[in-house]
């Protein structure tokens, strides 16, 4: 995890990451009881009967779920619950066996990944995908939408896109400054630490002014010092009017910044709710402990302790 | 031993049309492999389409030079589409397999007796040079100096060939520093990341395949002008020589393919000149002249290996980039 760490990251405090400002929670997101698949007042993403199997294994089988607009929604669940697979399906990187879903009222089933991104639903990856042999600045510029110079023939006529490029460059520099990467702008992305790459991937996603940002484990492998600023950045997204859906294992973080929590286990949505209430839901504790019990003897001990500590955190917090 | 002749003949290769043709084909591969990460092992096929497209258009259809040129380019665009449509959505290695096979199919189609009246079968085609020579504005006579002295036709051919190489190099240089080039290089690094940023990766890969392929096709035409079009010239070994040139010069560079081609041909000419004379002089009693020709390729291979070992990024490649290649 810390193989990529640079000294910058390592002077980290050991207390749990807490945003520097007290986050303002958005409430009143749902209609009726907070149960799996409950309706939202203003959903941005609506998923219906999306199923994906790998051979005999059903990785995702979501009957119905709605993601609220203008809020931070956490998608949690034990390893192998199908969170990443669901992300891949919703963003066009994978095709479901069947099912449909809409983003901002538009159906996305069968829409290729690049069009999904252009519509304003931007994702990041669990395994960071910084473009190593591009500079940090080029990584950022790649994120900008609708560039004239990205057309092969217009690319040969720089006067057509020079101004646009300068504007994008200024915007990128602004974002990089916010993410404290501006001093690295001319370095290859490959030279960044793991945490800085996560920041870069997030900053790059913001170049396109998305409406829904989907972050797959934004904190995984990030040193606590950077976790702090990542939390602030995610809260900022909401402040700027974006909706956020993120996968996270760290319960402290979920509790502190999420307005809504969706819990997945074995491909299904098993619980939903406000972050404090959902953690009292027996289905959630079952999901974690259940998966713990179900695992074969060959289970990875690291994952096991992760689940157990997650549960401890849940229970601690609600006491 | 006539060292003057050995060095003189080697120097001739520095600006020969063949060197220009290899440089242009390698520039096409730089677009494919160096910048986009596409494994095209069928550059010889693109070159064959250029050579045959040009020769057949003139010999069989009586097209003017520009018409024959466009036929060759059109054929390579179609070829790139046929190669790309089924494979560019798949993993990178599929393109490698399909291009190597398709280039062989192209060569065998030009070799088969079935179309002998048009393709000349294994004997190939010749006699298509008059149209190009007719465009020559230079008066008869000799031009140049020392080993670079040529008659009017050969001078004209060198001017055209190297002008095309320079224009192509400027085009590649400009397009690779544009936003289009940025997307292309992003695809080389991680195409899913680029897709997630809203770029139509498939379309970009197709454009790159066509662009580099057309450069290869024009290279095939230049290659054909100083000689006859013979199918056996377009074997897979041709593609591998061009890869050697590309890696020698630096894969993601503009000057690399050009200088790489010059080094390749100068070395090849030097070694073959040297060995041929060494065999003649009885220095290598265990060798025939034919074996000597093969030995010169071995020596070029060893020289290229040495350069690649001591400068793995190629002559013009960026050392810093390589530091991150795991
Ligand atoms: N490409 C794949 N092929 C086969 N099985 C897969 C594939 N991707 C995911 N799975 C399986 O689907 C299940 C869900 O995986 P994933 O979505 O990665 O879970 P999570 O992100 O919640 O940890 C796991 O059992 C995993 O092994
Ligand atoms: Mg996952």
XYZ file of C-alpha atoms and ligand atoms in Angstrom:
673
model
C 0.000 0.000 0.000
C 2.683 2.474 0.876
C 5.110 1.242 -1.762
C 4.491 4.431 -3.700
C 4.689 6.732 -0.758
C 7.027 9.705 -0.913
C 8.308 11.531 2.159
C 5.705 14.234 1.557
C 2.946 11.799 2.496
C 4.599 10.068 5.369
C 4.618 12.817 7.980
C 1.006 11.910 8.605
C -0.889 12.197 11.865
C -2.321 8.933 13.067
C -5.755 10.094 14.174
C -8.614 9.184 11.863
C -9.045 11.500 8.900
C -11.561 14.200 9.554
C -12.423 16.995 7.178
C -10.991 20.307 8.262
C -14.422 21.925 8.138
C -17.473 20.354 9.726
C -19.351 19.012 6.720
C -22.875 20.252 6.097
C -25.052 17.190 5.712
C -27.829 17.125 3.162
C -30.989 15.567 4.584
C -34.506 14.755 3.414
C -33.221 12.915 0.361
C -35.608 9.998 0.335
C -39.353 9.389 0.134
C -40.933 6.974 2.620
C -39.003 4.492 4.714
C -35.244 4.174 4.217
C -35.295 0.668 2.804
C -33.343 -0.920 -0.072
C -34.476 0.623 -3.350
C -36.398 3.468 -1.747
C -37.364 6.411 -3.947
C -35.464 9.705 -3.781
C -36.895 13.200 -3.953
C -34.616 14.098 -6.847
C -32.674 11.091 -8.185
C -29.835 11.639 -10.655
C -29.209 7.948 -11.306
C -31.973 5.330 -11.364
C -31.043 1.658 -11.726
C -33.539 -1.097 -12.565
C -32.914 -4.859 -12.550
C -29.266 -4.657 -13.529
C -27.694 -8.069 -13.432
C -24.218 -9.242 -14.340
C -22.962 -12.790 -14.056
C -19.476 -14.162 -14.538
C -19.986 -17.804 -15.407
C -21.963 -19.178 -12.488
C -21.252 -16.219 -10.214
C -23.808 -13.430 -9.976
C -21.625 -10.411 -9.289
C -24.390 -7.793 -9.478
C -28.141 -8.202 -9.177
C -29.660 -4.849 -8.274
C -33.464 -4.741 -8.431
C -33.859 -1.016 -7.960
C -31.759 1.772 -6.556
C -31.781 5.550 -6.857
C -28.857 7.876 -6.258
C -29.852 11.339 -4.988
C -28.809 14.508 -6.798
C -26.646 17.130 -5.134
C -25.583 14.819 -2.323
C -22.685 12.584 -1.400
C -23.711 8.945 -1.517
C -21.461 6.198 -0.208
C -21.621 2.713 -1.690
C -20.316 0.280 0.893
C -20.159 -3.453 1.269
C -17.628 -6.189 1.902
C -15.004 -7.119 -0.670
C -16.559 -8.889 -3.632
C -19.995 -7.370 -3.010
C -20.074 -6.168 -6.621
C -19.432 -2.455 -6.112
C -16.750 -2.119 -8.760
C -18.711 -4.292 -11.156
C -21.750 -2.062 -10.650
C -19.571 0.993 -11.359
C -18.298 -0.627 -14.541
C -21.835 -1.412 -15.667
C -23.230 2.027 -14.929
C -20.390 3.776 -16.759
C -20.432 1.611 -19.882
C -17.159 -0.206 -19.164
C -18.992 -3.497 -18.845
C -22.269 -4.802 -20.255
C -24.960 -6.260 -17.993
C -26.792 -9.491 -18.796
C -29.899 -7.349 -18.637
C -31.345 -4.324 -16.935
C -31.627 -0.619 -17.584
C -30.620 2.589 -15.891
C -31.013 6.283 -16.480
C -28.734 9.183 -15.752
C -30.381 12.593 -15.536
C -33.481 11.062 -17.126
C -31.601 9.665 -20.141
C -31.289 5.930 -20.624
C -27.692 4.729 -20.511
C -28.138 1.037 -21.346
C -25.872 0.211 -24.293
C -24.288 3.680 -24.331
C -20.503 3.381 -24.759
C -18.267 4.541 -21.935
C -16.956 7.638 -23.681
C -20.498 8.911 -24.317
C -21.467 8.297 -20.707
C -18.503 10.457 -19.696
C -19.480 13.178 -22.157
C -22.963 13.271 -20.666
C -21.401 14.335 -17.395
C -21.131 11.072 -15.503
C -17.416 10.749 -14.827
C -15.718 7.951 -12.940
C -12.358 7.142 -11.436
C -10.880 3.680 -11.022
C -10.138 1.545 -7.988
C -6.679 0.925 -9.461
C -5.534 4.414 -10.317
C -5.115 5.130 -13.989
C -2.722 8.042 -14.169
C -1.243 8.258 -17.654
C 2.341 7.731 -16.540
C 4.325 8.978 -19.511
C 2.237 12.103 -19.907
C 3.014 15.115 -17.792
C 0.680 16.032 -14.970
C -0.494 19.014 -17.042
C -1.177 16.844 -20.096
C -3.144 14.466 -17.889
C -5.288 17.402 -16.816
C -5.732 18.820 -20.318
C -6.912 15.435 -21.522
C -9.855 15.795 -19.171
C -11.283 18.882 -20.880
C -14.392 18.298 -22.971
C -15.145 19.212 -26.575
C -11.665 20.329 -27.627
C -11.374 21.632 -31.187
C -7.783 20.429 -31.432
C -8.782 16.857 -30.715
C -10.082 16.616 -34.263
C -7.379 15.136 -36.469
C -7.521 17.773 -39.201
C -8.045 20.791 -36.996
C -5.133 19.557 -34.892
C -2.888 20.579 -37.786
C -4.093 24.188 -37.573
C -3.007 25.430 -34.137
C -4.579 28.866 -34.618
C -7.971 27.154 -34.401
C -7.385 25.821 -30.910
C -4.606 27.853 -29.330
C -6.933 30.095 -27.312
C -9.040 27.193 -26.139
C -5.866 25.398 -25.091
C -4.744 28.398 -23.052
C -8.113 28.555 -21.300
C -7.953 24.851 -20.493
C -4.416 25.276 -19.258
C -5.468 28.059 -16.898
C -8.362 25.974 -15.620
C -6.067 22.987 -15.138
C -3.549 25.062 -13.255
C -6.296 26.356 -11.015
C -7.454 22.816 -10.214
C -3.888 21.616 -9.731
C -3.298 24.425 -7.271
C -6.365 23.392 -5.315
C -5.129 19.806 -5.280
C -1.604 20.973 -4.368
C -0.114 19.448 -7.492
C 0.766 22.677 -9.282
C 4.468 22.367 -8.543
C 4.420 18.968 -10.257
C 2.716 20.120 -13.423
C 5.657 19.439 -15.734
C 6.613 16.096 -14.173
C 5.604 12.764 -15.612
C 2.566 11.428 -13.783
C 4.566 8.231 -13.235
C 6.774 10.130 -10.794
C 3.872 10.906 -8.428
C 3.167 8.956 -5.244
C 0.130 6.699 -5.081
C -1.862 9.304 -3.191
C -0.910 12.072 -5.564
C -2.032 9.933 -8.476
C -5.446 9.542 -6.846
C -5.610 13.309 -6.467
C -4.562 13.772 -10.077
C -7.180 11.323 -11.302
C -9.848 13.203 -9.381
C -8.644 16.630 -10.519
C -8.521 15.367 -14.103
C -12.098 14.150 -13.858
C -13.149 17.634 -12.755
C -11.735 19.224 -15.915
C -14.923 18.203 -17.719
C -17.312 19.866 -15.231
C -19.194 16.634 -14.513
C -22.609 16.467 -12.879
C -22.094 13.075 -11.253
C -18.674 12.025 -10.013
C -18.223 8.322 -9.291
C -15.148 7.522 -7.217
C -14.093 3.908 -6.744
C -12.200 3.708 -3.440
C -10.668 7.183 -3.637
C -8.860 6.652 -0.316
C -7.377 3.219 -0.916
C -3.628 3.331 -0.607
C -3.572 7.023 0.247
C -1.578 8.248 3.209
C -3.596 9.900 5.996
C -2.077 13.337 5.289
C -3.519 13.273 1.810
C -6.739 11.589 2.935
C -7.549 14.781 4.770
C -7.390 16.884 1.656
C -9.191 14.250 -0.429
C -12.093 14.451 2.015
C -12.205 18.206 1.664
C -12.151 17.910 -2.097
C -15.077 15.517 -2.106
C -17.041 17.869 0.130
C -16.146 20.696 -2.235
C -17.657 18.806 -5.151
C -20.991 18.876 -3.397
C -20.556 22.537 -2.506
C -20.085 23.219 -6.212
C -23.349 21.462 -7.045
C -22.051 18.087 -8.186
C -23.441 14.768 -7.069
C -20.990 12.202 -5.757
C -21.218 8.420 -5.565
C -18.192 6.825 -3.956
C -17.077 3.398 -2.837
C -15.253 3.388 0.459
C -14.160 0.995 3.165
C -13.192 3.533 5.776
C -16.261 3.916 8.002
C -14.987 7.107 9.614
C -14.879 8.755 6.271
C -18.283 7.454 5.231
C -19.832 8.705 8.439
C -18.248 12.093 8.208
C -18.938 13.062 4.650
C -21.726 10.861 3.244
C -25.287 12.151 3.172
C -26.655 8.791 2.166
C -25.339 5.244 2.296
C -26.176 2.316 0.025
C -25.028 -1.081 1.264
C -24.325 -3.925 -1.141
C -23.689 -7.564 -0.337
C -23.387 -10.461 -2.753
C -24.456 -8.289 -5.659
C -27.648 -6.989 -4.060
C -28.552 -3.759 -2.334
C -29.286 -4.913 1.217
C -29.754 -1.614 3.022
C -29.961 2.115 2.491
C -30.147 5.061 4.757
C -28.637 8.016 6.454
C -25.082 7.106 7.531
C -25.894 6.966 11.245
C -29.113 4.992 10.964
C -27.937 2.556 8.331
C -25.195 1.332 10.605
C -27.727 0.153 13.146
C -29.457 -1.875 10.459
C -28.995 -5.594 11.219
C -28.772 -6.309 7.489
C -25.587 -4.271 7.334
C -23.939 -6.053 10.220
C -25.061 -9.314 8.633
C -23.594 -8.308 5.336
C -20.164 -7.849 6.826
C -20.197 -10.641 9.377
C -22.144 -12.879 7.018
C -19.561 -12.563 4.331
C -16.950 -13.197 6.984
C -18.637 -16.420 8.026
C -19.303 -17.544 4.485
C -15.722 -17.215 3.341
C -13.732 -20.356 2.913
C -10.704 -21.121 5.007
C -8.515 -19.639 2.296
C -9.705 -16.107 3.084
C -7.103 -13.377 2.972
C -6.384 -12.456 6.603
C -5.968 -8.765 5.729
C -9.477 -8.619 4.283
C -10.808 -10.401 7.339
C -9.376 -7.921 9.784
C -10.625 -5.161 7.553
C -14.176 -6.468 7.845
C -13.928 -7.021 11.543
C -12.510 -3.584 12.180
C -15.215 -2.090 9.962
C -17.851 -3.700 12.130
C -16.133 -2.550 15.281
C -16.104 0.964 13.973
C -19.770 0.756 13.109
C -20.717 -0.435 16.542
C -18.361 1.927 18.367
C -19.730 4.900 16.621
C -23.369 4.196 17.374
C -22.900 3.395 21.016
C 41.201 -2.941 -50.295
C 39.438 0.064 -51.841
C 38.333 1.929 -48.761
C 37.351 4.945 -50.819
C 34.768 2.922 -52.719
C 33.462 1.278 -49.545
C 32.932 4.602 -47.806
C 31.684 6.249 -50.987
C 29.046 3.569 -51.553
C 28.023 3.790 -47.913
C 27.665 7.570 -48.157
C 25.421 7.187 -51.217
C 22.870 5.464 -49.009
C 22.614 8.514 -46.759
C 20.229 10.253 -49.148
C 19.142 7.390 -51.389
C 15.418 7.091 -52.185
C 15.398 3.697 -50.471
C 16.625 5.291 -47.262
C 13.861 7.883 -47.616
C 11.296 5.131 -48.155
C 12.381 3.238 -45.040
C 12.429 6.476 -43.049
C 8.861 7.255 -44.087
C 7.639 3.726 -43.366
C 9.315 3.897 -39.953
C 7.666 7.263 -39.319
C 4.337 5.554 -39.967
C 5.264 2.883 -37.437
C 6.247 5.598 -34.968
C 2.684 6.902 -35.237
C 1.297 3.395 -34.723
C 3.620 1.920 -32.155
C 5.593 4.755 -30.605
C 2.753 7.215 -30.114
C -0.459 5.146 -30.081
C 0.831 1.807 -28.846
C -0.664 -0.077 -31.806
C 1.296 -3.198 -32.700
C 1.207 -3.086 -36.479
C 3.293 -5.921 -37.858
C 1.969 -5.425 -41.362
C 3.757 -2.283 -42.493
C 5.170 -4.300 -45.410
C 1.577 -4.849 -46.535
C 0.880 -1.120 -46.540
C 4.073 -0.581 -48.545
C 3.115 -3.284 -51.031
C -0.257 -1.629 -51.561
C 1.514 1.650 -52.314
C 3.956 0.096 -54.759
C 1.380 -2.057 -56.548
C -1.355 0.564 -56.362
C 0.928 3.031 -58.089
C 2.383 0.624 -60.656
C -0.906 -1.042 -61.603
C -2.719 2.279 -61.899
C -0.140 3.499 -64.402
C 0.504 0.270 -66.315
C -2.994 -1.185 -66.476
C -5.210 1.875 -66.241
C -2.952 4.578 -67.681
C -3.558 6.930 -64.748
C -1.499 10.084 -64.313
C 0.989 10.197 -61.425
C -1.385 11.948 -59.025
C -4.179 9.493 -59.873
C -1.891 6.534 -59.222
C -0.802 8.151 -55.969
C -4.420 8.524 -54.840
C -5.217 4.919 -55.760
C -2.359 3.722 -53.533
C -3.456 5.947 -50.658
C -7.087 4.895 -51.083
C -6.114 1.230 -51.064
C -4.235 1.664 -47.803
C -7.138 3.502 -46.157
C -9.389 0.576 -47.082
C -6.748 -1.864 -45.839
C -6.481 -0.018 -42.524
C -10.272 -0.084 -42.110
C -10.382 -3.817 -42.832
C -7.633 -4.439 -40.280
C -8.955 -2.035 -37.683
C -12.702 -2.552 -37.613
C -12.595 -6.067 -36.157
C -9.479 -5.700 -34.002
C -9.206 -2.226 -32.529
C -11.918 -2.933 -29.969
C -9.996 -5.971 -28.783
C -6.784 -6.335 -26.841
C -3.615 -4.974 -28.447
C -2.205 -8.353 -29.472
C -5.097 -9.079 -31.831
C -4.022 -6.269 -34.106
C -0.496 -7.693 -34.187
C -1.723 -11.112 -35.298
C -4.163 -9.766 -37.857
C -1.713 -7.307 -39.418
C 1.052 -9.871 -39.796
C -1.369 -12.261 -41.498
C -3.032 -9.610 -43.650
C 0.285 -8.329 -44.969
C 1.201 -11.865 -45.998
C -2.174 -12.295 -47.673
C -1.598 -9.101 -49.629
C 1.825 -10.283 -50.730
C 0.511 -13.713 -51.749
C -2.335 -12.140 -53.724
C 0.238 -10.148 -55.665
C 2.356 -13.290 -56.136
C -0.326 -15.704 -57.288
C -0.544 -16.539 -60.987
C -4.295 -15.909 -61.024
C -3.808 -12.157 -61.472
C -0.550 -12.394 -63.410
C -1.813 -10.163 -66.236
C -2.206 -7.280 -63.782
C 0.347 -8.023 -61.057
C 3.083 -9.749 -63.025
C 2.959 -12.561 -60.469
C 6.332 -13.454 -58.942
C 8.204 -11.439 -61.581
C 6.455 -8.286 -60.513
C 6.049 -5.104 -62.496
C 8.342 -2.592 -64.151
C 8.181 0.150 -66.751
C 6.059 2.593 -64.771
C 8.726 5.264 -64.329
C 8.226 7.390 -67.435
C 5.233 9.248 -66.042
C 7.188 10.299 -62.975
C 10.290 11.135 -65.024
C 8.145 13.300 -67.321
C 7.393 15.600 -64.400
C 11.093 16.251 -63.880
C 11.785 19.993 -64.241
C 15.577 19.474 -64.143
C 17.540 19.680 -67.401
C 19.621 16.651 -68.407
C 23.060 16.470 -66.858
C 24.626 15.587 -63.548
C 23.910 17.220 -60.233
C 25.512 17.099 -56.797
C 29.062 16.378 -55.679
C 31.310 13.516 -54.608
C 29.381 10.347 -53.787
C 26.142 12.335 -54.126
C 26.510 12.947 -57.858
C 23.445 11.801 -59.803
C 21.792 12.198 -63.170
C 18.712 14.366 -63.584
C 16.165 11.583 -62.951
C 17.872 10.288 -59.814
C 18.288 13.816 -58.481
C 14.617 14.543 -59.133
C 13.639 11.327 -57.385
C 15.788 12.222 -54.342
C 14.319 15.712 -54.147
C 10.756 14.389 -54.248
C 11.429 11.518 -51.842
C 13.107 13.642 -49.194
C 10.616 16.480 -49.575
C 7.868 13.997 -48.797
C 9.805 12.707 -45.792
C 10.297 16.253 -44.484
C 6.649 17.185 -44.981
C 5.527 13.961 -43.269
C 7.922 14.564 -40.371
C 6.570 18.093 -39.894
C 3.005 16.766 -40.017
C 3.728 14.111 -37.400
C 5.597 16.620 -35.241
C 2.750 19.122 -35.372
C -0.057 16.636 -34.828
C 1.667 14.921 -31.905
C 1.979 18.182 -29.993
C -1.685 19.039 -30.593
C -4.604 17.945 -28.408
C -5.152 15.103 -30.896
C -1.644 13.844 -30.200
C -2.297 14.110 -26.489
C -5.283 11.792 -26.777
C -3.198 9.418 -28.902
C -0.409 9.282 -26.323
C -2.985 8.861 -23.573
C -4.343 5.814 -25.392
C -0.846 4.355 -25.455
C -0.657 4.742 -21.677
C -4.107 3.470 -20.713
C -7.025 3.457 -23.081
C -9.674 2.929 -20.397
C -8.558 6.087 -18.624
C -8.914 8.018 -21.871
C -12.322 6.470 -22.505
C -13.396 7.517 -19.016
C -12.563 11.090 -19.996
C -15.056 11.015 -22.853
C -12.787 10.270 -25.822
C -13.862 7.864 -28.542
C -10.779 5.673 -28.275
C -11.823 3.364 -31.106
C -12.091 6.253 -33.571
C -8.728 7.651 -32.509
C -7.010 4.295 -32.891
C -8.543 3.963 -36.345
C -7.335 7.425 -37.347
C -3.853 6.570 -36.131
C -3.865 3.263 -38.005
C -4.908 5.016 -41.218
C -2.426 7.881 -40.802
C 0.583 5.641 -40.143
C -0.573 3.212 -42.820
C -0.809 5.952 -45.448
C 2.737 7.016 -44.606
C 3.776 3.390 -45.131
C 1.948 3.318 -48.458
C 3.635 6.465 -49.739
C 6.912 4.922 -48.587
C 6.053 1.905 -50.744
C 5.699 4.161 -53.798
C 9.050 5.847 -53.149
C 10.590 2.408 -52.624
C 9.224 1.270 -56.006
C 10.494 4.187 -58.089
C 14.216 3.287 -58.206
C 13.537 -0.415 -58.866
C 10.887 -2.878 -60.045
C 7.935 -3.947 -57.926
C 8.652 -7.521 -56.881
C 6.397 -9.290 -54.359
C 9.276 -10.930 -52.491
C 10.436 -7.453 -51.413
C 7.367 -7.157 -49.185
C 7.885 -10.024 -46.781
C 7.528 -9.790 -43.025
C 11.285 -9.240 -42.774
C 10.710 -5.810 -44.322
C 8.415 -4.935 -41.412
C 11.022 -6.152 -38.951
C 13.758 -4.051 -40.571
C 11.497 -1.045 -40.201
C 10.889 -1.882 -36.555
C 14.653 -2.161 -36.077
C 15.065 1.301 -37.592
C 12.307 2.675 -35.372
C 13.768 1.276 -32.151
C 17.230 2.372 -33.222
C 16.123 5.968 -33.642
C 13.578 6.175 -30.825
C 9.992 4.916 -31.055
C 8.073 8.026 -30.023
C 10.194 10.547 -31.903
C 10.050 12.267 -35.273
C 13.752 12.422 -36.086
C 14.438 8.897 -34.836
C 12.946 7.020 -37.796
C 14.738 9.277 -40.290
C 18.185 9.152 -38.735
C 17.619 5.486 -37.863
C 17.007 4.688 -41.509
C 20.145 6.558 -42.557
C 22.259 4.661 -40.025
C 20.711 1.351 -41.034
C 21.414 1.795 -44.739
C 24.848 3.311 -44.348
C 25.895 0.478 -42.041
C 24.404 -2.166 -44.316
C 26.155 -0.742 -47.350
C 29.412 -0.362 -45.481
C 29.429 -3.919 -44.148
C 28.364 -5.519 -47.408
C 30.941 -3.497 -49.331
C 33.598 -4.431 -46.844
C 32.759 -8.128 -46.725
C 32.382 -8.463 -50.486
C 35.856 -7.047 -50.931
C 37.250 -9.080 -48.062
C 35.928 -12.264 -49.682
C 37.398 -11.193 -53.030
C 40.751 -10.524 -51.418
C 40.682 -13.996 -49.861
C 40.527 -12.713 -46.290
C 37.562 -14.940 -45.549
C 38.472 -18.207 -47.304
C 35.577 -20.106 -45.699
C 32.980 -17.833 -47.311
C 31.254 -17.438 -50.625
C 29.987 -14.077 -51.862
C 26.386 -15.016 -51.016
C 27.311 -15.938 -47.472
C 29.110 -12.621 -47.252
C 25.872 -10.802 -48.093
C 24.151 -12.589 -45.254
C 27.009 -11.843 -42.898
C 26.564 -8.128 -43.520
C 22.989 -8.381 -42.199
C 24.306 -10.202 -39.155
C 26.827 -7.435 -38.551
C 24.143 -4.750 -38.939
C 22.052 -6.687 -36.452
C 24.959 -6.787 -34.009
C 25.588 -3.051 -34.470
C 21.908 -2.272 -33.846
C 21.940 -4.522 -30.793
C 24.933 -2.648 -29.456
C 23.214 0.703 -29.928
C 20.000 -0.535 -28.352
C 21.890 -1.998 -25.380
C 23.867 1.164 -24.743
C 21.013 3.527 -25.622
C 17.797 1.566 -24.997
C 15.571 4.592 -25.562
C 16.906 4.911 -29.112
C 19.104 7.692 -30.395
C 16.498 10.433 -30.009
C 14.357 8.885 -27.282
C 13.986 10.505 -23.903
C 15.940 8.747 -21.181
C 13.580 10.044 -18.502
C 10.618 8.360 -20.169
C 12.365 5.047 -20.131
C 13.080 5.298 -16.416
C 9.406 4.612 -15.790
C 9.003 1.671 -18.129
C 8.765 -1.354 -15.921
N -13.974 -9.858 -14.862
C -14.404 -10.712 -13.907
N -14.441 -12.030 -14.137
C -14.894 -12.894 -13.190
N -15.338 -12.537 -12.000
C -15.337 -11.233 -11.689
C -14.868 -10.248 -12.626
N -14.991 -9.019 -12.054
C -15.492 -9.237 -10.826
N -15.718 -10.554 -10.600
C -16.273 -11.132 -9.385
O -17.460 -10.422 -9.108
C -17.588 -10.220 -7.705
C -17.722 -8.746 -7.419
O -16.477 -8.117 -7.617
P -16.265 -6.554 -7.440
O -17.324 -5.852 -8.194
O -14.861 -6.251 -7.813
O -16.456 -6.353 -5.875
P -16.145 -5.108 -4.953
O -15.724 -3.967 -5.811
O -17.438 -4.864 -4.236
O -15.083 -5.548 -4.008
C -16.366 -10.839 -7.057
O -16.726 -12.121 -6.610
C -15.378 -10.928 -8.189
O -14.521 -12.014 -8.000
Mg -13.968 -2.864 -5.849
